[in-house]
Tab-separated table of C-alpha atoms in Angstrom:
chain	number	residue	atom	x	y	z
V	1	MET	CA	-79.841	7.587	-46.764
V	2	SER	CA	-77.990	4.414	-45.833
V	3	LEU	CA	-79.312	1.843	-43.308
V	4	GLU	CA	-76.525	2.807	-40.892
V	5	THR	CA	-77.621	6.470	-41.027
V	6	ASP	CA	-81.224	5.562	-40.306
V	7	SER	CA	-80.223	3.452	-37.356
V	8	PHE	CA	-78.024	6.296	-35.999
V	9	ILE	CA	-80.886	8.872	-36.250
V	10	LEU	CA	-83.363	6.484	-34.651
V	11	SER	CA	-81.043	5.646	-31.741
V	12	THR	CA	-80.031	9.247	-31.014
V	13	SER	CA	-83.517	10.655	-31.259
V	14	LYS	CA	-85.303	8.131	-29.007
V	15	HIS	CA	-85.480	10.493	-26.050
V	16	ILE	CA	-86.947	13.251	-28.125
V	17	ARG	CA	-89.448	10.944	-29.733
V	18	LYS	CA	-90.448	9.583	-26.254
V	19	ILE	CA	-91.149	13.166	-25.013
V	20	LYS	CA	-93.157	13.834	-28.151
V	21	ARG	CA	-95.302	10.661	-27.777
V	22	GLU	CA	-95.981	11.612	-24.105
V	23	SER	CA	-97.102	15.042	-25.109
V	24	LEU	CA	-99.628	13.473	-27.565
V	25	ALA	CA	-100.854	10.951	-25.055
V	26	SER	CA	-104.551	11.056	-23.993
V	27	ASN	CA	-105.656	12.398	-20.643
V	28	GLU	CA	-106.448	8.863	-19.500
V	29	GLU	CA	-102.948	7.637	-20.333
V	30	MET	CA	-101.418	10.632	-18.523
V	31	VAL	CA	-103.499	10.097	-15.362
V	32	LYS	CA	-102.461	6.427	-15.491
V	33	LYS	CA	-98.793	7.275	-15.678
V	34	VAL	CA	-99.115	9.817	-12.846
V	35	ASN	CA	-100.858	7.317	-10.623
V	36	THR	CA	-98.270	4.614	-11.362
V	37	ALA	CA	-95.437	7.028	-10.519
V	38	ARG	CA	-97.170	8.086	-7.271
V	39	THR	CA	-97.685	4.432	-6.303
V	40	ILE	CA	-94.026	3.588	-6.897
V	41	SER	CA	-92.878	6.638	-4.866
V	42	LEU	CA	-95.178	5.780	-1.996
V	43	GLU	CA	-93.922	2.238	-1.911
V	44	LYS	CA	-90.286	3.469	-1.811
V	45	LEU	CA	-91.174	5.932	1.042
V	46	LYS	CA	-92.869	3.122	2.980
V	47	ALA	CA	-89.883	0.798	2.564
V	48	GLU	CA	-87.493	3.562	3.652
V	49	SER	CA	-89.642	4.324	6.685
V	50	LEU	CA	-89.529	0.637	7.701
V	51	ARG	CA	-85.782	0.527	7.276
V	52	ARG	CA	-85.381	3.537	9.580
V	53	LYS	CA	-87.802	2.106	12.132
V	54	ARG	CA	-85.753	-1.068	12.263
V	55	LYS	CA	-82.604	0.988	12.867
V	56	LEU	CA	-84.264	2.824	15.720
V	57	ASN	CA	-84.978	-0.498	17.379
V	58	TYR	CA	-81.236	-0.872	17.972
V	59	ILE	CA	-80.600	2.575	19.393
V	60	GLN	CA	-81.128	3.168	23.074
V	61	GLU	CA	-83.121	6.294	23.821
V	62	VAL	CA	-81.204	7.287	26.866
V	63	GLU	CA	-77.942	9.053	27.728
V	64	PRO	CA	-75.040	6.763	28.663
V	65	PRO	CA	-73.380	7.581	32.008
V	66	TYR	CA	-69.919	7.541	30.430
V	67	LEU	CA	-70.787	10.148	27.744
V	68	ARG	CA	-68.714	12.913	29.390
V	69	ASN	CA	-65.565	10.717	29.640
V	70	TYR	CA	-65.938	9.661	25.925
V	71	ARG	CA	-66.571	13.217	24.799
V	72	ASN	CA	-63.471	14.576	26.607
V	73	ARG	CA	-61.297	11.767	25.199
V	74	PHE	CA	-62.431	12.394	21.691
V	75	PHE	CA	-61.106	15.953	21.576
V	76	LYS	CA	-57.915	15.154	23.473
V	77	THR	CA	-56.782	12.124	21.439
V	78	HIS	CA	-55.226	12.220	17.983
V	79	ASP	CA	-55.662	8.541	17.377
V	80	LEU	CA	-58.252	8.292	14.597
V	81	HIS	CA	-58.964	4.579	15.348
V	82	GLU	CA	-59.829	5.580	18.974
V	83	ARG	CA	-62.035	8.416	17.703
V	84	LEU	CA	-63.916	5.949	15.505
V	85	GLU	CA	-64.511	3.645	18.458
V	86	ILE	CA	-65.929	6.596	20.459
V	87	ILE	CA	-68.284	7.569	17.633
V	88	ARG	CA	-69.513	4.046	17.150
V	89	GLU	CA	-70.018	3.502	20.871
V	90	LEU	CA	-72.066	6.681	21.313
V	91	SER	CA	-74.005	6.134	18.143
V	92	LYS	CA	-75.818	3.305	19.954
V	93	TYR	CA	-77.637	6.003	21.974
V	94	ASP	CA	-79.928	8.856	21.265
V	95	SER	CA	-80.107	11.831	23.607
V	96	LYS	CA	-79.885	15.580	23.409
V	97	GLU	CA	-76.230	15.637	24.551
V	98	VAL	CA	-75.206	12.812	22.183
V	99	ARG	CA	-76.687	14.772	19.207
V	100	LYS	CA	-74.995	17.951	20.340
V	101	PHE	CA	-71.628	16.153	20.540
V	102	PHE	CA	-72.010	14.668	17.053
V	103	TYR	CA	-72.943	18.018	15.531
V	104	ALA	CA	-69.726	19.371	17.139
V	105	ILE	CA	-67.671	16.609	15.531
V	106	ASN	CA	-69.007	17.551	12.072
V	107	GLY	CA	-67.905	21.125	12.602
V	108	HIS	CA	-64.533	20.635	14.135
V	109	ILE	CA	-62.707	17.658	12.651
V	110	ARG	CA	-61.126	17.304	9.254
V	111	ASN	CA	-61.238	13.567	8.559
V	112	GLN	CA	-64.109	12.858	6.136
V	113	SER	CA	-64.341	9.179	7.067
V	114	LEU	CA	-65.265	10.075	10.709
V	115	LYS	CA	-67.720	12.729	9.457
V	116	ILE	CA	-69.514	10.137	7.340
V	117	GLU	CA	-69.914	7.939	10.478
V	118	VAL	CA	-71.695	10.912	12.094
V	119	GLN	CA	-73.762	11.438	9.031
V	120	LEU	CA	-74.925	7.800	9.148
V	121	TYR	CA	-76.069	8.299	12.779
V	122	PHE	CA	-78.235	11.292	11.922
V	123	GLN	CA	-79.730	9.589	8.812
V	124	SER	CA	-80.700	6.557	10.952
V	125	LEU	CA	-82.671	8.918	13.237
V	126	SER	CA	-84.164	10.873	10.208
V	127	LEU	CA	-82.694	14.059	11.635
V	128	PRO	CA	-81.544	17.097	9.576
V	129	PHE	CA	-77.784	17.014	8.864
V	130	ARG	CA	-75.427	18.725	6.490
V	131	LEU	CA	-71.980	17.271	6.000
V	132	SER	CA	-69.482	20.151	6.519
V	133	ARG	CA	-67.212	21.002	3.667
V	134	LYS	CA	-63.605	20.052	3.504
V	135	LYS	CA	-61.408	22.592	5.157
V	136	LYS	CA	-59.552	25.042	2.950
V	137	GLY	CA	-55.735	25.339	2.953
V	138	LYS	CA	-52.961	22.781	2.851
V	139	LYS	CA	-54.291	19.198	2.838
V	140	ASN	CA	-52.997	16.543	5.186
V	141	PHE	CA	-53.053	12.863	4.403
V	142	ILE	CA	-55.036	12.348	7.536
V	143	ASP	CA	-57.943	14.330	6.133
V	144	ASN	CA	-58.746	11.711	3.486
V	145	GLU	CA	-57.594	8.598	5.408
V	146	ILE	CA	-60.327	5.905	5.525
V	147	ILE	CA	-60.538	4.600	9.110
V	148	LYS	CA	-61.224	0.848	9.512
V	149	ASN	CA	-61.026	-0.866	12.875
V	150	LYS	CA	-60.576	-4.547	13.463
V	151	LYS	CA	-63.693	-6.397	14.606
V	152	GLY	CA	-64.471	-9.666	16.413
V	153	PRO	CA	-64.646	-11.134	19.890
V	154	ASP	CA	-60.828	-11.472	20.190
V	155	GLU	CA	-60.385	-7.724	19.350
V	156	LEU	CA	-63.017	-6.672	21.868
V	157	LYS	CA	-61.549	-8.851	24.570
V	158	LYS	CA	-58.147	-7.101	24.099
V	159	ARG	CA	-59.866	-3.687	24.457
V	160	LEU	CA	-61.691	-4.778	27.600
V	161	TYR	CA	-58.418	-5.457	29.364
V	162	ILE	CA	-56.217	-2.635	28.067
V	163	ASN	CA	-58.488	0.175	27.065
V	164	ASP	CA	-59.645	2.387	29.884
V	165	LEU	CA	-62.651	3.559	27.823
V	166	GLU	CA	-64.051	0.003	27.982
V	167	LYS	CA	-63.334	-0.259	31.673
V	168	ILE	CA	-65.436	2.797	32.642
V	169	LYS	CA	-68.552	1.496	30.911
V	170	ARG	CA	-71.486	0.962	33.324
V	171	PHE	CA	-74.996	-0.487	32.651
V	172	ASP	CA	-78.045	-0.428	34.844
V	173	ILE	CA	-79.518	-3.611	33.539
V	174	PHE	CA	-78.014	-6.809	31.955
V	175	VAL	CA	-80.750	-8.664	30.010
V	176	SER	CA	-80.227	-12.384	29.597
V	177	HIS	CA	-82.448	-13.822	26.888
V	178	ASN	CA	-82.771	-16.242	23.996
V	179	SER	CA	-81.885	-14.534	20.665
V	180	ARG	CA	-85.076	-15.954	19.193
V	181	ASP	CA	-86.946	-13.482	21.327
V	182	GLU	CA	-85.380	-10.536	19.569
V	183	GLU	CA	-88.647	-8.645	18.708
V	184	LYS	CA	-89.906	-9.060	22.276
V	185	ILE	CA	-86.634	-7.963	23.748
V	186	ILE	CA	-86.711	-4.696	21.760
V	187	GLU	CA	-90.024	-3.770	23.223
V	188	PHE	CA	-88.829	-4.937	26.626
V	189	TYR	CA	-85.595	-2.891	26.916
V	190	LYS	CA	-87.313	0.258	25.497
V	191	LYS	CA	-89.437	0.345	28.631
V	192	PHE	CA	-86.231	0.513	30.730
V	193	ASN	CA	-84.931	3.352	28.514
V	194	LYS	CA	-88.122	5.324	29.241
V	195	LYS	CA	-87.172	5.188	32.979
V	196	GLY	CA	-83.643	6.382	32.197
V	197	GLN	CA	-82.091	2.898	32.532
V	198	VAL	CA	-79.102	1.925	30.262
V	199	VAL	CA	-79.488	-1.710	29.263
V	200	TYR	CA	-76.853	-4.173	28.048
V	201	ILE	CA	-77.808	-6.546	25.257
V	202	ASP	CA	-75.051	-8.158	23.347
V	203	TRP	CA	-76.412	-7.616	19.837
V	204	ILE	CA	-77.014	-3.926	20.540
V	205	ASN	CA	-74.166	-2.794	22.755
V	206	ASP	CA	-71.474	-5.008	21.136
V	207	LYS	CA	-73.054	-5.345	17.723
V	208	TYR	CA	-69.818	-4.664	15.843
V	209	ASP	CA	-67.917	-7.471	17.590
V	210	LEU	CA	-70.346	-10.109	18.831
V	211	ARG	CA	-71.987	-11.559	15.817
V	212	ARG	CA	-73.477	-15.023	16.221
V	213	GLU	CA	-71.193	-16.567	13.547
V	214	TRP	CA	-68.093	-15.217	15.393
V	215	CYS	CA	-68.934	-16.814	18.727
V	216	ASN	CA	-65.797	-18.320	20.409
V	217	ALA	CA	-63.997	-18.602	23.749
V	218	SER	CA	-63.509	-14.837	23.886
V	219	THR	CA	-67.219	-14.308	23.758
V	220	VAL	CA	-67.532	-15.989	27.194
V	221	ASP	CA	-64.938	-13.571	28.739
V	222	ILE	CA	-66.749	-10.621	27.192
V	223	ILE	CA	-70.111	-11.623	28.646
V	224	LYS	CA	-68.506	-12.033	32.065
V	225	GLU	CA	-67.126	-8.547	32.010
V	226	ARG	CA	-70.473	-7.042	30.842
V	227	ILE	CA	-72.289	-8.800	33.738
V	228	LYS	CA	-69.690	-7.328	36.131
V	229	GLN	CA	-70.274	-3.853	34.622
V	230	SER	CA	-74.090	-4.112	35.199
V	231	ASP	CA	-75.917	-3.279	38.436
V	232	VAL	CA	-78.864	-5.640	37.964
V	233	PHE	CA	-79.144	-8.951	36.162
V	234	VAL	CA	-82.600	-9.552	34.604
V	235	LEU	CA	-83.531	-12.913	33.053
V	236	TYR	CA	-86.179	-12.604	30.334
V	237	PHE	CA	-87.931	-15.906	30.686
V	238	SER	CA	-90.008	-17.168	27.707
V	239	GLY	CA	-90.788	-20.460	26.062
V	240	GLU	CA	-87.345	-20.262	24.410
V	241	THR	CA	-85.319	-19.785	27.615
V	242	LEU	CA	-85.110	-23.440	28.437
V	243	ASN	CA	-83.594	-24.058	24.985
V	244	SER	CA	-80.733	-21.692	25.658
V	245	GLN	CA	-77.464	-22.837	27.255
V	246	TRP	CA	-76.366	-19.200	27.543
V	247	CYS	CA	-79.227	-18.061	29.817
V	248	THR	CA	-78.588	-20.798	32.442
V	249	TRP	CA	-74.844	-20.130	32.389
V	250	GLU	CA	-75.225	-16.321	32.641
V	251	LEU	CA	-77.679	-16.678	35.499
V	252	GLY	CA	-75.213	-18.984	37.409
V	253	TYR	CA	-72.365	-16.568	36.827
V	254	ALA	CA	-74.346	-13.538	37.970
V	255	ASP	CA	-75.399	-15.423	41.106
V	256	ALA	CA	-71.810	-16.409	41.884
V	257	LEU	CA	-70.812	-12.705	41.644
V	258	GLY	CA	-73.601	-11.737	44.137
V	259	LYS	CA	-75.424	-9.594	41.598
V	260	LYS	CA	-78.975	-8.438	42.211
V	261	ILE	CA	-81.025	-10.827	40.113
V	262	CYS	CA	-84.718	-10.835	39.073
V	263	VAL	CA	-86.752	-12.784	36.516
V	264	TYR	CA	-89.297	-11.410	34.070
V	265	PHE	CA	-91.850	-14.004	32.982
V	266	SER	CA	-93.407	-13.291	29.586
V	267	GLU	CA	-97.242	-13.414	29.585
V	268	GLU	CA	-97.682	-16.561	27.635
V	269	ILE	CA	-95.565	-18.714	29.997
V	270	ASN	CA	-97.155	-21.589	31.879
V	271	ARG	CA	-95.282	-21.485	35.148
V	272	LYS	CA	-96.175	-24.991	36.263
V	273	GLY	CA	-93.381	-26.554	34.229
V	274	ILE	CA	-90.666	-24.052	35.129
V	275	PRO	CA	-87.717	-25.386	37.122
V	276	LYS	CA	-87.917	-24.307	40.770
V	277	PHE	CA	-84.682	-22.368	40.822
V	278	TYR	CA	-85.992	-19.779	38.328
V	279	VAL	CA	-89.033	-19.065	40.569
V	280	ALA	CA	-86.759	-18.639	43.655
V	281	TYR	CA	-85.604	-15.243	42.353
V	282	PRO	CA	-87.567	-12.032	42.748
V	283	GLU	CA	-89.976	-11.377	39.958
V	284	LEU	CA	-89.785	-8.294	37.700
V	285	GLN	CA	-93.120	-6.693	36.780
V	286	MET	CA	-93.868	-3.983	34.366
V	287	SER	CA	-96.848	-1.617	34.191
V	288	LYS	CA	-96.574	2.219	34.243
V	289	ASN	CA	-93.665	1.645	36.583
V	290	ILE	CA	-91.142	-1.194	36.929
V	291	TYR	CA	-91.573	-3.228	40.103
V	292	VAL	CA	-89.742	-6.119	41.757
V	293	LYS	CA	-91.915	-8.597	43.696
V	294	ILE	CA	-89.913	-9.907	46.674
V	295	LYS	CA	-90.705	-12.413	49.367
V	296	GLY	CA	-94.036	-11.920	51.055
V	297	ASN	CA	-95.458	-10.661	47.715
V	298	GLU	CA	-94.367	-7.175	48.448
V	299	ASP	CA	-93.915	-4.925	45.413
V	300	ILE	CA	-91.062	-2.455	45.421
V	301	LEU	CA	-89.921	-0.027	42.780
V	302	LEU	CA	-86.844	-1.227	40.855
V	303	GLU	CA	-84.852	1.814	41.809
V	304	GLU	CA	-85.521	1.288	45.511
V	305	TRP	CA	-84.833	-2.418	45.318
V	306	LYS	CA	-81.375	-1.758	43.709
V	307	LYS	CA	-80.508	0.239	46.855
V	308	LEU	CA	-81.346	-2.550	49.268
């Protein structure tokens, strides 16, 4: 046989020869291979679990008060871009009714792009989900249209002034904070969720449009509107707060609007060096319940304080 023929036989038979070699491997070699494969699989599962846990950090475990309005609009409108905005807005929340709504979307609409958005939501929650098949019959170009909406502070600002879905949004709490406290803020806002409180945090509620690198003049107007849409303004005071220009500005704007304001002091803070005007506001305290300490050191539940 020629050299070319030998090379051809060797290259085409490599998989068969590999299987044959493995079948002749000793027990020790087989155990080693099995253990290596198991270790790799466990590492992949651990990494996937961490990714999903991080995603859950940015989903509020509470039902938004405007769910019904958004759900009704979704099935009334034929605008695919508006439908995408509704899906993306409600995907920031996890509740029984939100899940029920998303399962209904999967079974009732034809556009695959929107169905995939729903699929991503359930995958982030590690919930069972089966993407429904494409409908039989005559195909419409809308079925396969890929929906992409414009992003950025300028686009969100336009929607805030002309889109009635943006205008009906309401939040129980607006949390003013330094972005460097992100990990602490996640743990902080989850405590509000457990009490049924919907919280506004820019990098969670407006994550598609308010990225740090996109910050501009429109960002200021957006934050103003979100403060107006919130019942209570909470300042999360940490060692990083004094380094933030946003926190001081947001506090001043909320005060000018006459919003109910309270300050939460993180445990590691030394209060002696804190400017007096921060201490002048009622203090938020968290234990099993959420309290507000008002003048005279009287503690009152947050829900009752909101009604005063």
